[in-house]
Coordinates of N, CA and C in Angstrom, one line a residue:
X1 N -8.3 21.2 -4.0 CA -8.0 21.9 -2.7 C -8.0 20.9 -1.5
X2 N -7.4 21.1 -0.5 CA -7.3 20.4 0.3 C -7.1 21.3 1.8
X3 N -8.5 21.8 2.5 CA -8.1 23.3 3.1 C -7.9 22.3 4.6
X4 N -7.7 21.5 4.6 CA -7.5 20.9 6.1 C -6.1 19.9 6.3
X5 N -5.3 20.1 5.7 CA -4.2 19.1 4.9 C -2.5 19.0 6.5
X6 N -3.4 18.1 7.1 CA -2.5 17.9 8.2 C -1.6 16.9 8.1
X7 N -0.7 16.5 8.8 CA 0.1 15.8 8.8 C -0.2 14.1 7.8
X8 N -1.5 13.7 8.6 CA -1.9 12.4 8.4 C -2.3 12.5 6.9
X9 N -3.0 13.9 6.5 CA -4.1 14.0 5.4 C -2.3 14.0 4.2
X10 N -1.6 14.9 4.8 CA -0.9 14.6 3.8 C 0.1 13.9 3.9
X11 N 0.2 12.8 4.6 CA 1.0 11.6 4.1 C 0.2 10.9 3.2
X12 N -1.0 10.5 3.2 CA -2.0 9.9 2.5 C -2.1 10.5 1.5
X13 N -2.1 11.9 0.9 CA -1.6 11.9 -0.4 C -0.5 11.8 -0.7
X14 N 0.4 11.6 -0.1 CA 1.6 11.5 -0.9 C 2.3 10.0 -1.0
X15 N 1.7 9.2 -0.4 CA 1.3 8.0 -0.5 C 0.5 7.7 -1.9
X16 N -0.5 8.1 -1.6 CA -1.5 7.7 -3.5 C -1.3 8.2 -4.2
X17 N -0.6 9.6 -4.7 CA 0.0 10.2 -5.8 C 1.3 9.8 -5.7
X18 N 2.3 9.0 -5.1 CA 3.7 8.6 -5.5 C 3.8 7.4 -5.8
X19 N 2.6 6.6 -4.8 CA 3.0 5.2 -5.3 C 1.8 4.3 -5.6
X20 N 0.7 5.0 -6.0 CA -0.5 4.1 -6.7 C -0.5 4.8 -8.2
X21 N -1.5 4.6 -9.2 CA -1.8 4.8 -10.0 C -3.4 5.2 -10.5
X22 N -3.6 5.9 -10.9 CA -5.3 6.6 -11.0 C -5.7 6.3 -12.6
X23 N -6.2 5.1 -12.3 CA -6.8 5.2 -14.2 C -7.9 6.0 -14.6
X24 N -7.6 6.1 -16.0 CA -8.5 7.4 -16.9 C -7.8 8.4 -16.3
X25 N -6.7 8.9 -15.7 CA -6.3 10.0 -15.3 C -4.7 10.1 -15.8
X26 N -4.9 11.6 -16.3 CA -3.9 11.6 -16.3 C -2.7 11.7 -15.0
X27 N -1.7 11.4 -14.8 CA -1.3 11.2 -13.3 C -0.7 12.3 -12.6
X28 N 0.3 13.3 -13.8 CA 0.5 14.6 -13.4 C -1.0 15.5 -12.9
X29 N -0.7 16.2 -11.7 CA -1.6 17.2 -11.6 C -2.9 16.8 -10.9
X30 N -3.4 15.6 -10.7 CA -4.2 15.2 -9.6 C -4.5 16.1 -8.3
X31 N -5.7 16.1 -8.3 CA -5.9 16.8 -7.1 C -7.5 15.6 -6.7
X32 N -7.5 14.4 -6.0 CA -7.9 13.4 -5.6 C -9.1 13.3 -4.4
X33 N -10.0 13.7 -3.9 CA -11.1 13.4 -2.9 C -10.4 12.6 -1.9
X34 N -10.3 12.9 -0.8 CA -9.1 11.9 0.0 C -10.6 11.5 1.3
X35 N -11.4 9.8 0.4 CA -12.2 9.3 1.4 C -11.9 8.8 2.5
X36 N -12.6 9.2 3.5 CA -12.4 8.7 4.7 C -13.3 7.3 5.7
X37 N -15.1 8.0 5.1 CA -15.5 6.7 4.9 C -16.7 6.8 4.7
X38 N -17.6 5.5 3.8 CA -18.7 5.8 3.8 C -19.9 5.1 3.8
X39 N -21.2 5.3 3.4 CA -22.2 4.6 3.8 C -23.5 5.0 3.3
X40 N -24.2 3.9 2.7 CA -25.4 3.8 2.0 C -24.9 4.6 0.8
X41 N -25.5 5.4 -0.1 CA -25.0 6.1 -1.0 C -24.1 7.2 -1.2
X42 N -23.8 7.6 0.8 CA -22.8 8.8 0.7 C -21.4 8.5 0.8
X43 N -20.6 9.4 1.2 CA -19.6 9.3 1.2 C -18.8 10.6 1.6
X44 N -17.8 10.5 2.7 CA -17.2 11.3 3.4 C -15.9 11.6 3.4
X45 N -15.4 12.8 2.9 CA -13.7 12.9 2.7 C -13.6 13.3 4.3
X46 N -12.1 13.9 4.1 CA -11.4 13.6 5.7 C -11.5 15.0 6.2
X47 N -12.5 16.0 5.2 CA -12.9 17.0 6.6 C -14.2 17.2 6.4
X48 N -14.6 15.8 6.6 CA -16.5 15.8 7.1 C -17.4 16.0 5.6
X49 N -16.9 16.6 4.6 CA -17.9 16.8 3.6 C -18.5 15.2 3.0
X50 N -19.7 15.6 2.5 CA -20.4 14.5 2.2 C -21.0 14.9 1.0
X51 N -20.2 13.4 0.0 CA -20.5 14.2 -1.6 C -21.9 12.8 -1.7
X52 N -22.5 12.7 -3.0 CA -23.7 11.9 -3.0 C -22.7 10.5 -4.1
X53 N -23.1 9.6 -3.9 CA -22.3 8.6 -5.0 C -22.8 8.4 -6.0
X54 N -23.0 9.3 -6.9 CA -23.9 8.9 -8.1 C -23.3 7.8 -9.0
X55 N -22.0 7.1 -9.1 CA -21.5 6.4 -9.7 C -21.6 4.9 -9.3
X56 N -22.3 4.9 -7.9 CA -22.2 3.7 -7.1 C -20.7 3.2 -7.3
X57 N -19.3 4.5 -7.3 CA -18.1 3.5 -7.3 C -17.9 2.2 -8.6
X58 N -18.7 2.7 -9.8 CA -18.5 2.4 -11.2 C -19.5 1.2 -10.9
X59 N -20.0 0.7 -10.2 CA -21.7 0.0 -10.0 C -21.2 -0.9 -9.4
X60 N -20.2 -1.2 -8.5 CA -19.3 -2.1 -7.8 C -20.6 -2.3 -6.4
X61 N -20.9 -0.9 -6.2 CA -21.4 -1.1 -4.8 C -23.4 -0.6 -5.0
X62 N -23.4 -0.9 -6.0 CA -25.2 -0.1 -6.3 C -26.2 -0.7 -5.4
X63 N -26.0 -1.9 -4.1 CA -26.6 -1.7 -3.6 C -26.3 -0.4 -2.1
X64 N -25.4 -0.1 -2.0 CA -24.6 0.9 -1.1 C -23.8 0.6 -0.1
X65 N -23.0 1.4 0.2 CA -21.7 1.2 1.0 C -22.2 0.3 2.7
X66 N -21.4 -0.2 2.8 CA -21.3 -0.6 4.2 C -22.9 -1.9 4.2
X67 N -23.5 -1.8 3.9 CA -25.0 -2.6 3.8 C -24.3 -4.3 4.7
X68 N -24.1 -4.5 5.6 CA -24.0 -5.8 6.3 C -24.3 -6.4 6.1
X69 N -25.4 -7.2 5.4 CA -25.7 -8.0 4.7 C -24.7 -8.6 4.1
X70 N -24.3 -7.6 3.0 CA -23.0 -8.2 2.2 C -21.7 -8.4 2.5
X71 N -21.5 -7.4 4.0 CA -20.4 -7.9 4.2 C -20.1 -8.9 4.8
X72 N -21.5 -9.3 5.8 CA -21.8 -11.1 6.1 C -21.2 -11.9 5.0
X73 N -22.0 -11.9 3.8 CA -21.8 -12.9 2.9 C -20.6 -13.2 2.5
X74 N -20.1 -11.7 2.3 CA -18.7 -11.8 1.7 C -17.6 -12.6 2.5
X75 N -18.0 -12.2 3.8 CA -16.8 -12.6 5.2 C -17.1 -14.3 4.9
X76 N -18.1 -14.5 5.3 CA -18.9 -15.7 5.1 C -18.3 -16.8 3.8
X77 N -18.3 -16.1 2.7 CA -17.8 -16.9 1.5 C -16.0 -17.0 1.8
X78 N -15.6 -16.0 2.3 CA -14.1 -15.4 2.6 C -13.4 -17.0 3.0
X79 N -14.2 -17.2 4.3 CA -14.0 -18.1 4.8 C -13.7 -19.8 4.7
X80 N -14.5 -20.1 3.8 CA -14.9 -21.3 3.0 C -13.9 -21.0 1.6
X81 N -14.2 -20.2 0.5 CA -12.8 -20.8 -0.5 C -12.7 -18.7 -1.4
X82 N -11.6 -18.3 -1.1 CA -11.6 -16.6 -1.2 C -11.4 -16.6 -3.0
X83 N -10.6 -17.3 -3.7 CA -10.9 -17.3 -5.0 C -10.2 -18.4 -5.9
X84 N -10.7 -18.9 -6.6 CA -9.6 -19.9 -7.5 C -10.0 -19.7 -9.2
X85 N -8.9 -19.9 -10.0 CA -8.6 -19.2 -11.2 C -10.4 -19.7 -11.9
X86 N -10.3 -19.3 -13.0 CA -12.2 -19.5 -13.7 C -11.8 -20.7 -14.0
X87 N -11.3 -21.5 -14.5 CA -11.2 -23.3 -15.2 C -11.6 -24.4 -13.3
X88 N -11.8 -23.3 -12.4 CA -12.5 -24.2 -11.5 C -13.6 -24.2 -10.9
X89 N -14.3 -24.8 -10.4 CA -15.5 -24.4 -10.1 C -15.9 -24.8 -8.8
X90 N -17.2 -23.8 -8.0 CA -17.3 -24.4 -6.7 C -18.8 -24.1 -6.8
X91 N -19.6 -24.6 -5.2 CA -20.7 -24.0 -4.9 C -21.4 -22.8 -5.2
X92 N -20.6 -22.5 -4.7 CA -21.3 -20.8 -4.7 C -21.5 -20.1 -6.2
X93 N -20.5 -20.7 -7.1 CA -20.4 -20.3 -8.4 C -21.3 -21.2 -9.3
X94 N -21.7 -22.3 -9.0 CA -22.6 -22.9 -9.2 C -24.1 -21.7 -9.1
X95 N -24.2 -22.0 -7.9 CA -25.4 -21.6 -7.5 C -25.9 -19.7 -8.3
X96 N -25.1 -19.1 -8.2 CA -25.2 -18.1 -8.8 C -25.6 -18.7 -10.2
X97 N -24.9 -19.2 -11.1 CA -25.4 -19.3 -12.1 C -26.5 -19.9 -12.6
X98 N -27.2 -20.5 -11.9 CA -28.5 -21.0 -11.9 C -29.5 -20.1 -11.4
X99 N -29.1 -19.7 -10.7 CA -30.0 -18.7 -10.1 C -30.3 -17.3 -11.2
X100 N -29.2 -16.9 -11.7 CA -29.5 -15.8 -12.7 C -30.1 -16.8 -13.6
X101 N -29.9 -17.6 -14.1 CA -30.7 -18.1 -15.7 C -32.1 -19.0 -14.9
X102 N -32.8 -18.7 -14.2 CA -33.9 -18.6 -13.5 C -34.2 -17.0 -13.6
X103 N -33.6 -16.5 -13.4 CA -34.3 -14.7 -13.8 C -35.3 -14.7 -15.1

């Protein structure tokens, strides 16, 4: 259901049901959570409701949404080298891996 489904709300679905793709789903018949935005463990569709993230977003985000810290780091790393294929190696990927096999 979508009891607030205005202009904006539904171009945005008809945007992500015409031209993305929803894995593990089947694609007929979707009816989709339309996020708007969120933070720490919640999360907010586009008419205010606030569901809880028990998935952490498939564990992508388990320390929680928005945490600045990371998006420091991340901007931070952004900046210096954003990705190169696995046969290369840099600092930062260095350093992680030493650091976990110190765990």
């Amino acid at each position: 259901m979508h009891p607030t489904l205005d202009l904006d709300n539904a171009q945005i679905l008809h945007d992500n049901l015409d031209h993305t793709l929803f894995s593990w789903s089947k694609q007929a018949g979707l009816n989709p959570i339309s996020v708007e935005r969120a933070e720490g463990v919640y999360l907010w569709d586009r008419d205010g409701r606030r569901y809880l993230d028990f998935s952490s977003q498939l564990m992508n985000v388990n320390i929680g949404h928005g945490d600045q810290r990371v998006t420091e780091a991340v901007a931070a790393q952004m900046r210096e080298v954003s990705y190169v294929y696995p046969g290369m190696i840099t600092k930062a990927r260095g350093d992680l891996g030493r650091r976990l096999a110190e765990i």
